Short mmCIF file of C-alpha atoms in Angstrom, two decimals:
data_model
loop_
_atom_site.label_atom_id
_atom_site.label_comp_id
_atom_site.label_asym_id
_atom_site.label_seq_id
_atom_site.Cartn_x
_atom_site.Cartn_y
_atom_site.Cartn_z
CA GLY A 1 0.67 1.43 42.72
CA VAL A 2 -2.86 1.06 41.06
CA GLY A 3 -4.58 -0.79 43.85
CA GLY A 4 -5.43 1.48 46.92
CA MET A 5 -4.20 4.63 45.22
CA LEU A 6 -5.76 4.95 41.70
CA LEU A 7 -8.41 2.27 42.42
CA PRO A 8 -9.92 1.03 45.71
CA ALA A 9 -8.09 -1.92 47.11
CA ALA A 10 -11.14 -4.15 46.13
CA SER A 11 -11.46 -7.92 45.69
CA GLU A 12 -9.24 -9.38 43.04
CA ALA A 13 -12.34 -11.13 41.48
CA ALA A 14 -13.60 -7.64 40.36
CA GLU A 15 -10.35 -6.68 38.70
CA GLY A 16 -11.49 -7.72 35.25
CA GLU A 17 -14.19 -5.00 35.39
CA ALA A 18 -12.19 -2.11 36.81
CA HIS A 19 -11.51 1.15 34.98
CA LEU A 20 -9.75 4.15 36.13
CA PRO A 21 -12.09 7.06 37.24
CA PRO A 22 -12.07 10.13 34.95
CA GLN A 23 -10.52 12.29 37.69
CA GLN A 24 -7.52 9.76 37.86
CA VAL A 25 -7.20 9.72 34.06
CA ALA A 26 -7.13 13.51 33.85
CA ALA A 27 -4.42 13.61 36.65
CA LEU A 28 -2.14 11.05 34.86
CA ARG A 29 -2.50 12.73 31.52
CA ALA A 30 -1.64 16.28 33.12
CA LEU A 31 1.63 14.54 34.52
CA LEU A 32 2.47 13.34 31.08
CA LEU A 33 2.16 16.96 29.58
CA ASP A 34 5.69 17.40 31.02
CA GLU A 35 8.09 15.84 28.57
CA THR A 36 10.51 15.16 31.27
CA THR A 37 8.08 12.93 33.08
CA THR A 38 7.58 9.19 32.95
CA VAL A 39 4.60 7.50 34.57
CA LEU A 40 4.84 3.98 35.81
CA LEU A 41 1.59 2.21 36.78
CA VAL A 42 2.43 -0.79 39.08
CA SER A 43 -0.08 -3.56 39.96
CA GLY A 44 -0.49 -7.19 40.92
CA ARG A 45 -3.11 -7.45 38.04
CA THR A 46 -2.64 -9.42 34.94
CA ARG A 47 -1.34 -7.97 31.62
CA ALA A 48 -4.91 -7.99 30.20
CA ASP A 49 -6.13 -6.02 33.09
CA MET A 50 -3.21 -3.57 32.99
CA ASN A 51 -3.74 -3.07 29.17
CA ARG A 52 -7.20 -1.88 29.90
CA LEU A 53 -6.18 0.48 32.49
CA ILE A 54 -3.41 1.92 30.44
CA SER A 55 -5.90 2.24 27.53
CA ASP A 56 -8.01 4.46 29.82
CA VAL A 57 -5.22 6.86 29.97
CA THR A 58 -3.88 6.76 26.45
CA GLY A 59 -7.37 6.82 24.67
CA PRO A 60 -10.00 9.49 24.44
CA SER A 61 -12.02 9.76 27.69
CA PRO A 62 -15.90 9.42 27.37
CA HIS A 63 -16.15 11.99 30.34
CA GLY A 64 -14.80 15.29 31.08
CA ALA A 65 -11.96 15.64 33.56
CA ASP A 66 -14.62 16.33 36.30
CA GLY A 67 -16.56 13.20 35.45
CA SER A 68 -19.39 14.92 33.55
CA SER A 69 -20.47 13.99 30.02
CA GLY A 70 -18.03 15.39 27.39
CA ALA A 71 -20.95 16.42 25.16
CA ALA A 72 -21.71 19.59 27.04
CA ALA A 73 -18.04 20.30 28.13
CA LYS A 74 -17.11 23.93 28.76
CA PRO A 75 -13.83 25.47 27.86
CA ARG A 76 -11.00 24.57 30.28
CA PRO A 77 -7.55 25.71 30.87
CA SER A 78 -5.13 24.19 28.20
CA ALA A 79 -3.53 21.65 30.56
CA ALA A 80 -6.95 20.31 31.67
CA ALA A 81 -8.13 20.21 28.11
CA ALA A 82 -5.14 18.29 26.98
CA ALA A 83 -5.58 15.94 29.84
CA GLY A 84 -9.04 15.18 28.54
CA GLU A 85 -8.29 14.46 24.95
CA GLY A 86 -6.12 11.29 25.25
CA LEU A 87 -2.26 11.21 24.81
CA SER A 88 -0.29 12.09 21.85
CA ALA A 89 2.20 9.40 20.56
CA ALA A 90 5.14 11.27 22.33
CA GLN A 91 3.23 11.29 25.61
CA ALA A 92 1.98 7.67 25.44
CA VAL A 93 5.48 6.34 25.11
CA ARG A 94 6.29 7.58 28.54
CA LEU A 95 3.48 5.69 30.15
CA TRP A 96 5.03 2.50 31.48
CA GLY A 97 3.50 -0.52 33.21
CA LEU A 98 4.36 -3.46 35.59
CA ALA A 99 1.97 -6.32 35.85
CA GLU A 100 1.86 -9.12 38.38
CA ASN A 101 3.98 -6.98 40.66
CA GLY A 102 6.93 -6.77 38.36
CA VAL A 103 6.93 -10.14 36.59
CA TYR A 104 6.02 -8.33 33.39
CA ALA A 105 7.14 -4.91 32.18
CA ARG A 106 5.82 -2.69 29.31
CA ARG A 107 7.11 0.64 28.00
CA GLY A 108 4.69 2.81 26.01
CA GLY A 109 2.85 0.94 23.36
CA GLY A 110 5.40 -1.89 23.33
CA SER A 111 4.75 -5.55 24.26
CA TRP A 112 5.02 -6.97 27.82
CA GLU A 113 8.37 -8.53 28.57
CA LEU A 114 9.32 -10.94 31.37
CA THR A 115 11.66 -9.38 33.72
CA SER A 116 13.57 -12.31 34.95
CA GLN A 117 14.98 -15.60 33.79
CA ALA A 118 13.04 -17.47 36.49
CA ALA A 119 9.86 -16.22 35.07
CA GLN A 120 10.37 -18.02 31.73
CA GLU A 121 9.49 -21.35 33.42
CA ALA A 122 5.67 -21.92 34.34
CA SER A 123 5.19 -25.72 34.33
CA TRP A 124 4.93 -25.48 38.25
CA LEU A 125 1.67 -23.54 37.96
CA GLU A 126 -0.75 -26.42 37.33
CA GLN A 127 0.49 -28.47 40.38
CA VAL A 128 0.41 -25.40 42.59
CA GLU A 129 -3.17 -24.56 41.53
CA GLU A 130 -4.32 -28.12 42.36
CA MET A 131 -2.75 -27.84 45.84
CA MET A 132 -4.43 -24.46 46.50
CA CYS A 133 -7.80 -25.52 45.10
CA TYR A 134 -7.68 -28.42 47.71
CA PHE A 135 -7.50 -25.90 50.54
CA GLU A 136 -9.87 -23.55 48.85
CA GLU A 137 -12.52 -26.20 48.95
CA ARG A 138 -11.99 -26.94 52.68
CA THR A 139 -11.76 -23.26 53.71
CA PRO A 140 -15.18 -21.39 53.18
CA GLU A 141 -14.94 -17.91 51.64
CA SER A 142 -11.29 -18.40 50.59
CA ARG A 143 -10.39 -18.21 46.82
CA VAL A 144 -7.53 -19.12 44.50
CA GLU A 145 -6.33 -16.21 42.08
CA ARG A 146 -4.33 -17.49 39.11
CA ARG A 147 -2.44 -15.24 36.82
CA ASP A 148 -0.04 -15.77 33.92
CA ARG A 149 2.99 -16.30 36.13
CA THR A 150 1.84 -15.87 39.73
CA ILE A 151 -0.79 -17.65 41.89
CA ARG A 152 -2.17 -16.90 45.26
CA TRP A 153 -4.69 -18.40 47.70
CA SER A 154 -6.41 -15.69 49.60
CA TYR A 155 -7.94 -16.58 53.02
CA GLU A 156 -8.33 -13.05 54.47
CA SER A 157 -12.02 -13.28 54.25
CA ALA A 158 -12.33 -16.90 55.32
CA ALA A 159 -15.46 -17.66 57.38
CA ASN A 160 -13.29 -19.27 60.07
CA GLY A 161 -10.24 -17.26 60.68
CA PRO A 162 -8.25 -19.80 62.75
CA LEU A 163 -9.13 -22.54 60.19
CA GLY A 164 -7.80 -20.29 57.39
CA ALA A 165 -4.50 -19.67 59.23
CA GLN A 166 -4.05 -23.36 59.88
CA HIS A 167 -4.75 -24.37 56.31
CA ALA A 168 -2.31 -21.62 55.21
CA SER A 169 0.36 -23.12 57.39
CA ASN A 170 -0.20 -26.61 56.00
CA LEU A 171 -0.26 -25.26 52.49
CA VAL A 172 3.01 -23.43 52.79
CA GLU A 173 4.71 -26.56 54.32
CA SER A 174 3.42 -28.63 51.35
CA LEU A 175 4.49 -26.04 48.84
CA GLU A 176 8.07 -25.66 50.15
CA LYS A 177 8.50 -29.53 49.89
CA THR A 178 6.94 -29.75 46.49
CA LEU A 179 8.67 -26.69 44.96
CA SER A 180 12.19 -27.22 46.40
CA ASN A 181 13.76 -27.42 43.08
CA ALA A 182 11.51 -25.08 41.14
CA PRO A 183 12.59 -21.48 40.21
CA VAL A 184 10.01 -19.96 42.51
CA GLU A 185 9.35 -18.44 45.91
CA VAL A 186 6.55 -18.88 48.41
CA LEU A 187 5.29 -15.76 50.20
CA TRP A 188 2.92 -16.00 53.12
CA ASP A 189 1.25 -13.23 55.13
CA ALA A 190 -1.95 -12.86 57.20
CA ALA A 191 -4.13 -12.55 54.13
CA ALA A 192 -2.66 -14.87 51.40
CA VAL A 193 -0.22 -17.44 50.36
CA GLU A 194 1.43 -16.49 47.01
CA VAL A 195 3.91 -18.41 44.67
CA ARG A 196 5.79 -16.32 42.17
CA PRO A 197 8.99 -16.56 39.98
CA HIS A 198 12.06 -16.42 42.21
CA GLY A 199 13.34 -12.73 42.74
CA SER A 200 10.26 -11.10 41.16
CA SER A 201 9.30 -7.85 42.62
CA SER A 202 8.26 -4.34 41.69
CA GLY A 203 11.81 -3.23 42.35
CA LEU A 204 13.24 -5.66 39.86
CA GLY A 205 10.58 -4.64 37.35
CA LEU A 206 11.63 -1.07 37.67
CA MET A 207 15.29 -1.98 37.38
CA HIS A 208 14.42 -3.83 34.17
CA GLN A 209 12.62 -0.72 32.83
CA LEU A 210 15.49 1.65 33.67
CA THR A 211 18.34 -0.53 32.32
CA SER A 212 16.58 -1.40 29.07
CA GLU A 213 18.11 -0.10 25.71
CA GLU A 214 15.16 1.93 25.02
CA ALA A 215 15.13 3.55 28.48
CA LEU A 216 18.87 4.43 28.19
CA THR A 217 18.78 5.64 24.58
CA GLY A 218 15.21 6.91 24.20
CA VAL A 219 14.92 4.81 20.98
CA SER A 220 12.94 1.71 20.81
CA PRO A 221 14.40 -1.40 19.08
CA GLU A 222 11.90 -1.00 16.28
CA GLU A 223 12.93 2.62 15.79
CA ALA A 224 16.62 1.67 15.80
CA GLU A 225 16.09 -1.11 13.22
CA GLY A 226 14.21 1.37 11.01
CA GLU A 227 16.99 4.11 11.32
CA GLY A 228 19.65 1.55 10.51
CA ALA A 229 17.82 0.30 7.51
CA ALA A 230 17.30 3.88 6.35
CA GLY A 231 21.04 4.78 6.81
CA ALA A 232 22.09 1.64 4.97
CA GLY A 233 19.77 2.51 2.08
CA GLY A 234 21.09 6.15 1.98
CA GLU A 235 24.76 5.30 1.52
CA GLU A 236 26.47 5.92 -1.77
CA GLU A 237 28.69 3.38 -3.29
CA GLU A 238 32.34 4.58 -3.39
CA THR A 239 34.24 4.41 -6.72
#
């Protein structure tokens, strides 16, 4: 996971500004030097945030692996040097990502894909956001965090803890009534109330990655289409 491992488990409000530290970038690049290794970055962040973090790994680093300026970099062992130069195309294709805790999946430089049928439907988001904003206004220091297919109301930092817990209970009760026929699930813990597509999880996202055609064959749909076209063009007409 990204939060709490590669990055501090900081406020969601600061996600849009986050970048991976040079040391973490170097470590991930070093892992990808092994052609049998695939790295999967998992986070509750949006696709845009994950794109930025993935780009930190795939692109050239403005700093050395130790965080110093690259201008005065000294010779380093080959593995460390490769880790500081950005990824080759063959290495980048083995860097995968899951955004919004498995709602979206991406392999290499490909596009983000929804991992479940339930995630196709998002008309419920507007109504849920209105309900959460109602409680946000009445619970000081709480906040609503909306993404592309998930939304949460975080009350962990609420100025009045008991009030936050009571409002969370009221919100969950209202959500369960309102969303009874929607393809979503409501999650509630001591820190937040979250609504997401039914069945969405990092485990489901990983399953999507491992059972995709590209993962099973090692060939992307674009590459397969190109090979098919080349093969068709190379056939000779029988006489």
